[in-house]
PDB file of C-alpha atoms and ligand atoms in Angstrom:
ATOM      1  CA  MET V   1       0.000   0.000   0.000  1.00  0.00           C
ATOM      2  CA  THR V   2       1.225   3.511  -0.799  1.00  0.00           C
ATOM      3  CA  THR V   3       0.335   6.396   1.503  1.00  0.00           C
ATOM      4  CA  ALA V   4       0.750  10.083   0.689  1.00  0.00           C
ATOM      5  CA  ILE V   5       1.152  12.653   3.458  1.00  0.00           C
ATOM      6  CA  TYR V   6       0.489  16.233   2.346  1.00  0.00           C
ATOM      7  CA  GLY V   7       1.950  18.719   4.854  1.00  0.00           C
ATOM      8  CA  VAL V   8       4.751  17.424   7.066  1.00  0.00           C
ATOM      9  CA  GLY V   9       4.632  19.959   9.912  1.00  0.00           C
ATOM     10  CA  SER V  10       3.967  19.222  13.606  1.00  0.00           C
ATOM     11  CA  MET V  11       1.124  16.798  13.018  1.00  0.00           C
ATOM     12  CA  GLY V  12       2.111  15.457   9.590  1.00  0.00           C
ATOM     13  CA  GLY V  13       5.663  14.952  10.862  1.00  0.00           C
ATOM     14  CA  ALA V  14       4.353  12.928  13.807  1.00  0.00           C
ATOM     15  CA  VAL V  15       2.316  10.677  11.499  1.00  0.00           C
ATOM     16  CA  LEU V  16       5.214  10.354   9.060  1.00  0.00           C
ATOM     17  CA  ASP V  17       7.647   9.350  11.834  1.00  0.00           C
ATOM     18  CA  ALA V  18       5.298   6.635  13.096  1.00  0.00           C
ATOM     19  CA  LEU V  19       4.624   5.235   9.610  1.00  0.00           C
ATOM     20  CA  ALA V  20       8.303   5.441   8.639  1.00  0.00           C
ATOM     21  CA  ASP V  21       9.358   3.488  11.746  1.00  0.00           C
ATOM     22  CA  ASP V  22       6.608   0.876  11.970  1.00  0.00           C
ATOM     23  CA  GLY V  23       4.280   1.181   8.996  1.00  0.00           C
ATOM     24  CA  GLU V  24       3.830  -1.166   6.094  1.00  0.00           C
ATOM     25  CA  GLY V  25       4.248  -0.102   2.469  1.00  0.00           C
ATOM     26  CA  GLU V  26       5.755   3.096   1.168  1.00  0.00           C
ATOM     27  CA  VAL V  27       5.088   6.661   2.290  1.00  0.00           C
ATOM     28  CA  LEU V  28       5.213   9.625  -0.064  1.00  0.00           C
ATOM     29  CA  ALA V  29       5.822  12.911   1.753  1.00  0.00           C
ATOM     30  CA  VAL V  30       4.767  16.181   0.127  1.00  0.00           C
ATOM     31  CA  GLU V  31       5.832  19.612   1.348  1.00  0.00           C
ATOM     32  CA  SER V  32       5.368  23.050  -0.153  1.00  0.00           C
ATOM     33  CA  SER V  33       8.746  24.742   0.295  1.00  0.00           C
ATOM     34  CA  ALA V  34      12.027  23.647  -1.312  1.00  0.00           C
ATOM     35  CA  GLU V  35      13.723  24.121   2.060  1.00  0.00           C
ATOM     36  CA  ARG V  36      11.345  21.680   3.820  1.00  0.00           C
ATOM     37  CA  VAL V  37      11.680  19.194   0.952  1.00  0.00           C
ATOM     38  CA  ALA V  38      15.479  19.243   1.329  1.00  0.00           C
ATOM     39  CA  GLN V  39      15.187  18.900   5.135  1.00  0.00           C
ATOM     40  CA  LEU V  40      12.824  15.946   4.830  1.00  0.00           C
ATOM     41  CA  ARG V  41      15.048  14.200   2.287  1.00  0.00           C
ATOM     42  CA  GLU V  42      17.967  14.503   4.691  1.00  0.00           C
ATOM     43  CA  LEU V  43      15.923  13.443   7.718  1.00  0.00           C
ATOM     44  CA  HIS V  44      14.539  10.331   6.029  1.00  0.00           C
ATOM     45  CA  ALA V  45      17.607   9.365   4.020  1.00  0.00           C
ATOM     46  CA  ASP V  46      17.841   6.164   6.102  1.00  0.00           C
ATOM     47  CA  HIS V  47      14.185   5.237   5.665  1.00  0.00           C
ATOM     48  CA  PRO V  48      13.976   3.278   2.424  1.00  0.00           C
ATOM     49  CA  THR V  49      10.158   3.322   2.526  1.00  0.00           C
ATOM     50  CA  VAL V  50       9.911   7.146   2.618  1.00  0.00           C
ATOM     51  CA  GLU V  51      10.115   9.230  -0.543  1.00  0.00           C
ATOM     52  CA  VAL V  52       9.705  12.988  -0.791  1.00  0.00           C
ATOM     53  CA  VAL V  53       7.834  13.732  -4.014  1.00  0.00           C
ATOM     54  CA  ASP V  54       5.771  16.510  -5.547  1.00  0.00           C
ATOM     55  CA  VAL V  55       2.026  16.767  -5.204  1.00  0.00           C
ATOM     56  CA  ALA V  56       1.167  15.467  -8.686  1.00  0.00           C
ATOM     57  CA  GLU V  57       3.285  12.346  -8.265  1.00  0.00           C
ATOM     58  CA  ALA V  58       1.820  11.574  -4.839  1.00  0.00           C
ATOM     59  CA  ALA V  59      -1.710  12.142  -6.111  1.00  0.00           C
ATOM     60  CA  GLY V  60      -1.263   9.577  -8.876  1.00  0.00           C
ATOM     61  CA  ARG V  61       0.687   6.961  -6.931  1.00  0.00           C
ATOM     62  CA  ALA V  62      -0.933   6.734  -3.503  1.00  0.00           C
ATOM     63  CA  ASP V  63      -3.791   4.491  -2.390  1.00  0.00           C
ATOM     64  CA  VAL V  64      -4.473   6.513   0.764  1.00  0.00           C
ATOM     65  CA  HIS V  65      -4.024  10.302   0.951  1.00  0.00           C
ATOM     66  CA  LEU V  66      -3.518  11.887   4.393  1.00  0.00           C
ATOM     67  CA  VAL V  67      -4.200  15.620   4.271  1.00  0.00           C
ATOM     68  CA  LEU V  68      -2.243  17.437   6.979  1.00  0.00           C
ATOM     69  CA  VAL V  69      -1.992  20.994   5.674  1.00  0.00           C
ATOM     70  CA  LYS V  70      -3.610  23.852   7.594  1.00  0.00           C
ATOM     71  CA  PRO V  71      -7.398  23.956   7.243  1.00  0.00           C
ATOM     72  CA  TYR V  72      -7.336  27.014   4.949  1.00  0.00           C
ATOM     73  CA  GLY V  73      -5.090  25.102   2.512  1.00  0.00           C
ATOM     74  CA  VAL V  74      -7.257  21.993   2.220  1.00  0.00           C
ATOM     75  CA  ALA V  75      -9.544  23.125  -0.628  1.00  0.00           C
ATOM     76  CA  ASP V  76      -6.618  24.112  -2.898  1.00  0.00           C
ATOM     77  CA  LEU V  77      -4.774  20.910  -2.113  1.00  0.00           C
ATOM     78  CA  LEU V  78      -7.804  18.739  -2.914  1.00  0.00           C
ATOM     79  CA  GLU V  79      -8.296  20.624  -6.191  1.00  0.00           C
ATOM     80  CA  ALA V  80      -4.628  19.972  -7.002  1.00  0.00           C
ATOM     81  CA  ILE V  81      -4.755  16.211  -6.342  1.00  0.00           C
ATOM     82  CA  SER V  82      -8.238  15.523  -7.735  1.00  0.00           C
ATOM     83  CA  PRO V  83      -7.324  15.148 -11.439  1.00  0.00           C
ATOM     84  CA  SER V  84      -4.735  12.437 -10.666  1.00  0.00           C
ATOM     85  CA  LEU V  85      -6.541  10.467  -7.940  1.00  0.00           C
ATOM     86  CA  ARG V  86      -7.230   6.815  -8.665  1.00  0.00           C
ATOM     87  CA  PRO V  87     -10.931   5.876  -8.597  1.00  0.00           C
ATOM     88  CA  ASP V  88     -10.348   3.651  -5.528  1.00  0.00           C
ATOM     89  CA  ALA V  89      -8.311   6.268  -3.619  1.00  0.00           C
ATOM     90  CA  ILE V  90      -9.183   7.026  -0.003  1.00  0.00           C
ATOM     91  CA  VAL V  91      -8.735  10.629   1.169  1.00  0.00           C
ATOM     92  CA  VAL V  92      -8.379  11.223   4.922  1.00  0.00           C
ATOM     93  CA  SER V  93      -8.440  14.857   6.005  1.00  0.00           C
ATOM     94  CA  MET V  94      -6.986  15.507   9.440  1.00  0.00           C
ATOM     95  CA  ALA V  95      -7.614  19.263   9.267  1.00  0.00           C
ATOM     96  CA  LEU V  96      -9.504  20.960  12.082  1.00  0.00           C
ATOM     97  CA  GLY V  97     -13.042  21.996  11.198  1.00  0.00           C
ATOM     98  CA  VAL V  98     -12.999  20.804   7.570  1.00  0.00           C
ATOM     99  CA  SER V  99     -16.265  18.897   7.135  1.00  0.00           C
ATOM    100  CA  LEU V 100     -17.103  15.874   5.008  1.00  0.00           C
ATOM    101  CA  ALA V 101     -19.290  18.210   2.923  1.00  0.00           C
ATOM    102  CA  ASP V 102     -16.252  20.487   2.352  1.00  0.00           C
ATOM    103  CA  LEU V 103     -14.209  17.465   1.264  1.00  0.00           C
ATOM    104  CA  ALA V 104     -16.911  16.240  -1.125  1.00  0.00           C
ATOM    105  CA  ALA V 105     -17.133  19.704  -2.686  1.00  0.00           C
ATOM    106  CA  HIS V 106     -13.480  19.548  -3.777  1.00  0.00           C
ATOM    107  CA  LEU V 107     -13.078  15.848  -4.640  1.00  0.00           C
ATOM    108  CA  PRO V 108     -14.254  13.855  -7.673  1.00  0.00           C
ATOM    109  CA  ALA V 109     -17.718  12.336  -7.105  1.00  0.00           C
ATOM    110  CA  GLY V 110     -17.494   8.916  -5.465  1.00  0.00           C
ATOM    111  CA  THR V 111     -14.071   9.441  -3.832  1.00  0.00           C
ATOM    112  CA  ALA V 112     -13.970   7.748  -0.430  1.00  0.00           C
ATOM    113  CA  ALA V 113     -13.502  10.545   2.121  1.00  0.00           C
ATOM    114  CA  ILE V 114     -12.864  10.344   5.851  1.00  0.00           C
ATOM    115  CA  ARG V 115     -12.644  13.249   8.288  1.00  0.00           C
ATOM    116  CA  ALA V 116     -10.224  12.556  11.111  1.00  0.00           C
ATOM    117  CA  MET V 117      -8.801  14.165  14.223  1.00  0.00           C
ATOM    118  CA  PRO V 118      -5.349  12.894  15.244  1.00  0.00           C
ATOM    119  CA  ASN V 119      -3.032  14.065  18.025  1.00  0.00           C
ATOM    120  CA  THR V 120       0.739  14.510  18.204  1.00  0.00           C
ATOM    121  CA  PRO V 121       1.594  11.542  20.486  1.00  0.00           C
ATOM    122  CA  ALA V 122       1.180   9.680  17.168  1.00  0.00           C
ATOM    123  CA  LYS V 123       4.901  10.391  16.832  1.00  0.00           C
ATOM    124  CA  VAL V 124       5.685   7.816  19.530  1.00  0.00           C
ATOM    125  CA  GLY V 125       2.876   5.411  18.637  1.00  0.00           C
ATOM    126  CA  GLN V 126       0.626   6.657  21.483  1.00  0.00           C
ATOM    127  CA  GLY V 127      -1.743   8.870  19.530  1.00  0.00           C
ATOM    128  CA  MET V 128      -5.521   8.753  19.185  1.00  0.00           C
ATOM    129  CA  THR V 129      -7.200   9.354  15.843  1.00  0.00           C
ATOM    130  CA  VAL V 130     -10.965   9.777  15.719  1.00  0.00           C
ATOM    131  CA  LEU V 131     -12.293   8.856  12.273  1.00  0.00           C
ATOM    132  CA  SER V 132     -15.620   9.890  10.742  1.00  0.00           C
ATOM    133  CA  PRO V 133     -16.147   8.242   7.360  1.00  0.00           C
ATOM    134  CA  ALA V 134     -18.583   9.608   4.779  1.00  0.00           C
ATOM    135  CA  ASP V 135     -21.729   7.488   4.331  1.00  0.00           C
ATOM    136  CA  ASP V 136     -20.502   5.788   1.159  1.00  0.00           C
ATOM    137  CA  VAL V 137     -17.163   4.654   2.633  1.00  0.00           C
ATOM    138  CA  THR V 138     -17.186   0.871   3.098  1.00  0.00           C
ATOM    139  CA  ASP V 139     -16.253  -0.961   6.311  1.00  0.00           C
ATOM    140  CA  GLU V 140     -13.338  -2.488   4.415  1.00  0.00           C
ATOM    141  CA  GLN V 141     -12.002   0.967   3.505  1.00  0.00           C
ATOM    142  CA  VAL V 142     -12.315   2.098   7.133  1.00  0.00           C
ATOM    143  CA  THR V 143     -10.466  -1.034   8.269  1.00  0.00           C
ATOM    144  CA  ARG V 144      -7.662  -0.311   5.766  1.00  0.00           C
ATOM    145  CA  VAL V 145      -7.231   3.177   7.168  1.00  0.00           C
ATOM    146  CA  ARG V 146      -7.322   1.933  10.768  1.00  0.00           C
ATOM    147  CA  GLU V 147      -4.662  -0.658   9.958  1.00  0.00           C
ATOM    148  CA  LEU V 148      -2.578   1.957   8.166  1.00  0.00           C
ATOM    149  CA  LEU V 149      -2.736   4.263  11.211  1.00  0.00           C
ATOM    150  CA  ALA V 150      -2.065   1.493  13.771  1.00  0.00           C
ATOM    151  CA  PRO V 151       1.616   2.524  14.175  1.00  0.00           C
ATOM    152  CA  THR V 152       0.413   5.984  15.278  1.00  0.00           C
ATOM    153  CA  GLY V 153      -1.624   4.585  18.203  1.00  0.00           C
ATOM    154  CA  ARG V 154      -5.333   3.965  18.702  1.00  0.00           C
ATOM    155  CA  THR V 155      -8.197   4.790  16.377  1.00  0.00           C
ATOM    156  CA  LEU V 156     -11.880   5.293  17.120  1.00  0.00           C
ATOM    157  CA  VAL V 157     -14.766   5.642  14.663  1.00  0.00           C
ATOM    158  CA  LEU V 158     -17.417   8.223  15.610  1.00  0.00           C
ATOM    159  CA  PRO V 159     -20.108  10.137  13.743  1.00  0.00           C
ATOM    160  CA  GLU V 160     -18.997  13.467  12.270  1.00  0.00           C
ATOM    161  CA  SER V 161     -21.279  15.290  14.740  1.00  0.00           C
ATOM    162  CA  GLN V 162     -18.783  14.312  17.472  1.00  0.00           C
ATOM    163  CA  GLN V 163     -15.665  15.636  15.716  1.00  0.00           C
ATOM    164  CA  ASP V 164     -15.686  18.954  17.608  1.00  0.00           C
ATOM    165  CA  ALA V 165     -15.854  17.110  20.924  1.00  0.00           C
ATOM    166  CA  ALA V 166     -13.065  14.813  19.687  1.00  0.00           C
ATOM    167  CA  THR V 167     -10.938  17.848  18.855  1.00  0.00           C
ATOM    168  CA  ALA V 168     -11.379  19.182  22.382  1.00  0.00           C
ATOM    169  CA  MET V 169     -10.875  15.801  24.094  1.00  0.00           C
ATOM    170  CA  SER V 170      -8.151  14.348  21.907  1.00  0.00           C
ATOM    171  CA  GLY V 171      -6.621  16.602  19.225  1.00  0.00           C
ATOM    172  CA  SER V 172      -5.861  19.409  21.686  1.00  0.00           C
ATOM    173  CA  ALA V 173      -5.713  17.420  24.928  1.00  0.00           C
ATOM    174  CA  PRO V 174      -1.951  16.731  24.873  1.00  0.00           C
ATOM    175  CA  ALA V 175      -1.474  20.507  25.225  1.00  0.00           C
ATOM    176  CA  TYR V 176      -3.579  20.527  28.424  1.00  0.00           C
ATOM    177  CA  VAL V 177      -1.402  17.741  29.815  1.00  0.00           C
ATOM    178  CA  TYR V 178       1.808  19.614  28.939  1.00  0.00           C
ATOM    179  CA  LEU V 179       0.471  22.715  30.693  1.00  0.00           C
ATOM    180  CA  PHE V 180      -0.387  20.589  33.750  1.00  0.00           C
ATOM    181  CA  VAL V 181       3.157  19.179  33.755  1.00  0.00           C
ATOM    182  CA  GLU V 182       4.682  22.676  33.385  1.00  0.00           C
ATOM    183  CA  GLY V 183       2.703  23.834  36.416  1.00  0.00           C
ATOM    184  CA  LEU V 184       3.605  20.731  38.430  1.00  0.00           C
ATOM    185  CA  VAL V 185       7.304  21.169  37.637  1.00  0.00           C
ATOM    186  CA  ASP V 186       7.218  24.830  38.744  1.00  0.00           C
ATOM    187  CA  ALA V 187       5.516  23.719  41.949  1.00  0.00           C
ATOM    188  CA  GLY V 188       8.193  21.047  42.516  1.00  0.00           C
ATOM    189  CA  VAL V 189      10.951  23.610  42.003  1.00  0.00           C
ATOM    190  CA  ALA V 190       9.233  25.811  44.591  1.00  0.00           C
ATOM    191  CA  GLN V 191       9.551  22.832  46.984  1.00  0.00           C
ATOM    192  CA  GLY V 192      13.323  22.694  46.453  1.00  0.00           C
ATOM    193  CA  LEU V 193      13.655  20.092  43.689  1.00  0.00           C
ATOM    194  CA  THR V 194      15.780  20.815  40.648  1.00  0.00           C
ATOM    195  CA  ARG V 195      13.843  21.351  37.426  1.00  0.00           C
ATOM    196  CA  GLN V 196      15.303  18.115  36.075  1.00  0.00           C
ATOM    197  CA  GLN V 197      14.205  16.109  39.130  1.00  0.00           C
ATOM    198  CA  ALA V 198      10.758  17.678  39.096  1.00  0.00           C
ATOM    199  CA  LEU V 199      10.316  17.020  35.366  1.00  0.00           C
ATOM    200  CA  ALA V 200      11.423  13.388  35.751  1.00  0.00           C
ATOM    201  CA  MET V 201       8.867  12.864  38.547  1.00  0.00           C
ATOM    202  CA  ALA V 202       6.031  14.691  36.789  1.00  0.00           C
ATOM    203  CA  THR V 203       6.659  12.836  33.517  1.00  0.00           C
ATOM    204  CA  GLN V 204       6.655   9.479  35.250  1.00  0.00           C
ATOM    205  CA  ALA V 205       3.496  10.391  37.211  1.00  0.00           C
ATOM    206  CA  VAL V 206       1.663  11.202  33.960  1.00  0.00           C
ATOM    207  CA  ARG V 207       3.034   8.120  32.213  1.00  0.00           C
ATOM    208  CA  GLY V 208       2.243   5.862  35.187  1.00  0.00           C
ATOM    209  CA  ALA V 209      -1.248   7.240  35.773  1.00  0.00           C
ATOM    210  CA  GLY V 210      -1.976   6.951  32.037  1.00  0.00           C
ATOM    211  CA  ALA V 211      -0.813   3.339  32.025  1.00  0.00           C
ATOM    212  CA  MET V 212      -2.959   2.584  35.112  1.00  0.00           C
ATOM    213  CA  LEU V 213      -6.035   4.035  33.417  1.00  0.00           C
ATOM    214  CA  ALA V 214      -5.345   2.197  30.153  1.00  0.00           C
ATOM    215  CA  GLU V 215      -4.320  -1.142  31.620  1.00  0.00           C
ATOM    216  CA  THR V 216      -6.700  -1.519  34.580  1.00  0.00           C
ATOM    217  CA  GLY V 217      -9.715   0.040  32.831  1.00  0.00           C
ATOM    218  CA  GLU V 218     -10.611   1.345  36.308  1.00  0.00           C
ATOM    219  CA  ASP V 219     -12.695   4.468  36.884  1.00  0.00           C
ATOM    220  CA  PRO V 220     -10.341   7.431  37.539  1.00  0.00           C
ATOM    221  CA  ALA V 221     -12.268   8.292  40.699  1.00  0.00           C
ATOM    222  CA  ILE V 222     -11.484   4.826  42.108  1.00  0.00           C
ATOM    223  CA  LEU V 223      -7.797   5.124  41.200  1.00  0.00           C
ATOM    224  CA  ARG V 224      -7.700   8.557  42.827  1.00  0.00           C
ATOM    225  CA  THR V 225      -9.307   7.173  46.012  1.00  0.00           C
ATOM    226  CA  GLN V 226      -6.558   4.533  46.178  1.00  0.00           C
ATOM    227  CA  VAL V 227      -3.941   7.310  46.456  1.00  0.00           C
ATOM    228  CA  THR V 228      -5.935   9.347  48.981  1.00  0.00           C
ATOM    229  CA  SER V 229      -5.890   8.377  52.654  1.00  0.00           C
ATOM    230  CA  PRO V 230      -8.511  10.083  54.804  1.00  0.00           C
ATOM    231  CA  GLY V 231      -7.120  13.307  56.204  1.00  0.00           C
ATOM    232  CA  GLY V 232      -3.785  12.685  54.490  1.00  0.00           C
ATOM    233  CA  SER V 233      -1.423  14.742  52.382  1.00  0.00           C
ATOM    234  CA  THR V 234      -2.950  13.819  48.978  1.00  0.00           C
ATOM    235  CA  ALA V 235      -6.385  14.749  50.321  1.00  0.00           C
ATOM    236  CA  ALA V 236      -4.978  18.147  51.314  1.00  0.00           C
ATOM    237  CA  ALA V 237      -3.627  18.698  47.800  1.00  0.00           C
ATOM    238  CA  LEU V 238      -6.841  17.546  46.082  1.00  0.00           C
ATOM    239  CA  ALA V 239      -8.942  19.837  48.282  1.00  0.00           C
ATOM    240  CA  ARG V 240      -6.849  22.785  47.078  1.00  0.00           C
ATOM    241  CA  LEU V 241      -7.192  21.743  43.426  1.00  0.00           C
ATOM    242  CA  GLU V 242     -10.972  21.508  43.852  1.00  0.00           C
ATOM    243  CA  ALA V 243     -11.043  24.872  45.680  1.00  0.00           C
ATOM    244  CA  HIS V 244      -9.129  26.438  42.779  1.00  0.00           C
ATOM    245  CA  GLY V 245     -11.780  25.101  40.390  1.00  0.00           C
ATOM    246  CA  MET V 246      -9.776  22.534  38.433  1.00  0.00           C
ATOM    247  CA  ARG V 247     -12.866  20.678  37.196  1.00  0.00           C
ATOM    248  CA  HIS V 248     -14.573  23.895  36.216  1.00  0.00           C
ATOM    249  CA  ALA V 249     -11.439  25.102  34.394  1.00  0.00           C
ATOM    250  CA  LEU V 250     -11.298  21.831  32.421  1.00  0.00           C
ATOM    251  CA  ALA V 251     -14.992  21.952  31.517  1.00  0.00           C
ATOM    252  CA  ASP V 252     -14.645  25.546  30.393  1.00  0.00           C
ATOM    253  CA  ALA V 253     -11.468  24.858  28.387  1.00  0.00           C
ATOM    254  CA  VAL V 254     -12.901  21.814  26.598  1.00  0.00           C
ATOM    255  CA  LYS V 255     -16.064  23.746  25.740  1.00  0.00           C
ATOM    256  CA  ALA V 256     -14.020  26.689  24.386  1.00  0.00           C
ATOM    257  CA  CYS V 257     -12.024  24.296  22.199  1.00  0.00           C
ATOM    258  CA  ALA V 258     -15.109  22.479  20.893  1.00  0.00           C
ATOM    259  CA  ASP V 259     -16.831  25.813  20.195  1.00  0.00           C
ATOM    260  CA  ARG V 260     -13.803  27.116  18.285  1.00  0.00           C
ATOM    261  CA  SER V 261     -13.599  23.872  16.316  1.00  0.00           C
ATOM    262  CA  ALA V 262     -17.278  24.195  15.394  1.00  0.00           C
ATOM    263  CA  GLY V 263     -16.844  27.862  14.440  1.00  0.00           C
ATOM    264  CA  ARG V 264     -19.320  28.901  17.191  1.00  0.00           C
TER     265      ARG V 264
HETATM  266  N1  LIG F   1      -0.659  20.225  15.591  1.00  0.00           N
HETATM  267  C1  LIG F   1      -1.590  19.451  16.148  1.00  0.00           C
HETATM  268  O1  LIG F   1      -1.498  19.074  17.327  1.00  0.00           O
HETATM  269  C2  LIG F   1      -2.788  18.984  15.341  1.00  0.00           C
HETATM  270  C3  LIG F   1      -3.702  18.097  15.936  1.00  0.00           C
HETATM  271  C4  LIG F   1      -4.794  17.666  15.178  1.00  0.00           C
HETATM  272  C5  LIG F   1      -4.970  18.109  13.883  1.00  0.00           C
HETATM  273  N2  LIG F   1      -4.084  18.973  13.334  1.00  0.00           N
HETATM  274  C6  LIG F   1      -4.285  19.414  11.949  1.00  0.00           C
HETATM  275  O2  LIG F   1      -3.148  19.073  11.196  1.00  0.00           O
HETATM  276  C7  LIG F   1      -2.970  20.045  10.151  1.00  0.00           C
HETATM  277  C8  LIG F   1      -1.543  20.539  10.194  1.00  0.00           C
HETATM  278  O3  LIG F   1      -1.321  21.209  11.412  1.00  0.00           O
HETATM  279  P1  LIG F   1       0.155  21.446  11.955  1.00  0.00           P
HETATM  280  O4  LIG F   1       0.027  21.931  13.334  1.00  0.00           O
HETATM  281  O5  LIG F   1       0.975  20.239  11.666  1.00  0.00           O
HETATM  282  O6  LIG F   1       0.600  22.656  10.993  1.00  0.00           O
HETATM  283  P2  LIG F   1       2.054  23.009  10.469  1.00  0.00           P
HETATM  284  O7  LIG F   1       3.068  22.614  11.495  1.00  0.00           O
HETATM  285  O8  LIG F   1       2.007  24.408   9.978  1.00  0.00           O
HETATM  286  O9  LIG F   1       2.246  22.027   9.215  1.00  0.00           O
HETATM  287  C9  LIG F   1       1.629  22.193   7.982  1.00  0.00           C
HETATM  288  C10 LIG F   1       2.681  21.944   6.928  1.00  0.00           C
HETATM  289  O10 LIG F   1       2.040  21.830   5.648  1.00  0.00           O
HETATM  290  C11 LIG F   1       2.840  22.535   4.707  1.00  0.00           C
HETATM  291  N3  LIG F   1       1.998  22.850   3.553  1.00  0.00           N
HETATM  292  C12 LIG F   1       1.179  23.900   3.371  1.00  0.00           C
HETATM  293  N4  LIG F   1       0.553  23.804   2.175  1.00  0.00           N
HETATM  294  C13 LIG F   1       0.985  22.668   1.594  1.00  0.00           C
HETATM  295  C14 LIG F   1       0.702  22.014   0.365  1.00  0.00           C
HETATM  296  N5  LIG F   1      -0.159  22.543  -0.500  1.00  0.00           N
HETATM  297  N6  LIG F   1       1.306  20.852   0.096  1.00  0.00           N
HETATM  298  C15 LIG F   1       2.189  20.322   0.969  1.00  0.00           C
HETATM  299  N7  LIG F   1       2.506  20.880   2.160  1.00  0.00           N
HETATM  300  C16 LIG F   1       1.907  22.044   2.470  1.00  0.00           C
HETATM  301  C17 LIG F   1       3.314  23.727   5.477  1.00  0.00           C
HETATM  302  O11 LIG F   1       4.378  24.358   4.840  1.00  0.00           O
HETATM  303  P3  LIG F   1       4.482  25.981   4.933  1.00  0.00           P
HETATM  304  O12 LIG F   1       4.750  26.277   6.359  1.00  0.00           O
HETATM  305  O13 LIG F   1       5.618  26.268   4.000  1.00  0.00           O
HETATM  306  O14 LIG F   1       3.158  26.506   4.461  1.00  0.00           O
HETATM  307  C18 LIG F   1       3.692  23.087   6.808  1.00  0.00           C
HETATM  308  O15 LIG F   1       4.988  22.545   6.786  1.00  0.00           O
HETATM  309  C19 LIG F   1      -3.982  21.151  10.386  1.00  0.00           C
HETATM  310  O16 LIG F   1      -5.026  21.037   9.470  1.00  0.00           O
HETATM  311  C20 LIG F   1      -4.453  20.920  11.805  1.00  0.00           C
HETATM  312  O17 LIG F   1      -5.803  21.308  11.969  1.00  0.00           O
HETATM  313  C21 LIG F   1      -2.984  19.430  14.030  1.00  0.00           C
END
């Protein structure tokens, strides 16, 4: 299988790295500037399955097309690839806020189109991509895309109406976690730890708690209770977080993100 990636920036680069390391088949990377093309060629010189090509070549060669340019560039890109697309091509747009209707408006009739929301932990195989296929996309085509993206992490299929929520809960969520870690590290430094020590502890806490959630399948409230003795030090910390409105801040932030994604 041949996969084209259009736009190899933060997100496209993360997907490319995962597919280059663990994917099957060849990957065609497409970038707009000569400087980026040269950089990518150098970066992937040791990856025999990665080729940096121009848009027309990728459009004609690939079976699956991953669109990772900025949302405002999607329409022009689709117009550019449309004349060369194979009839059985699958186009997956990972651009924020670009709807299935927008995709259909710029693709040849009958092209299989999927709207998707990835996140950057794809780079290390720990991403989440929420896929919303158009009505005429077959289960087999969805399975092909899910298998293709397996090296980037997990995939989930949801109706398009839930893409804005997926953006707020998944696409943007790594940034909330990084902010949390930044704050925790500053707090650790205030307690006398070096920044390096504090970052090592905070990183492992996030990694460990994430693994506990994923591997035990336990409710987070139960896991939290297991760390919280009555009247103890964790309880004191949690009471402060609640008093400072952590839950409210999260609800408000996720709503703001979903609203922005929906153009509200
Ligand atoms: N970053 C995230 O965490 C994240 C998460 C979920 C979804 N997304 C989506 O992923 C897409 C890319 O976001 P990003 O953050 O990765 O942006 P980015 O870092 O700016 O990357 C976009 C890349 O695409 C290149 N490009 C622009 N037009 C092109 C074209 N016609 N053909 C080939 N390459 C082209 C850009 O080059 P120039 O700079 O030269 O224009 C740039 O290198 C967006 O649609 C965004 O909504 C991002």
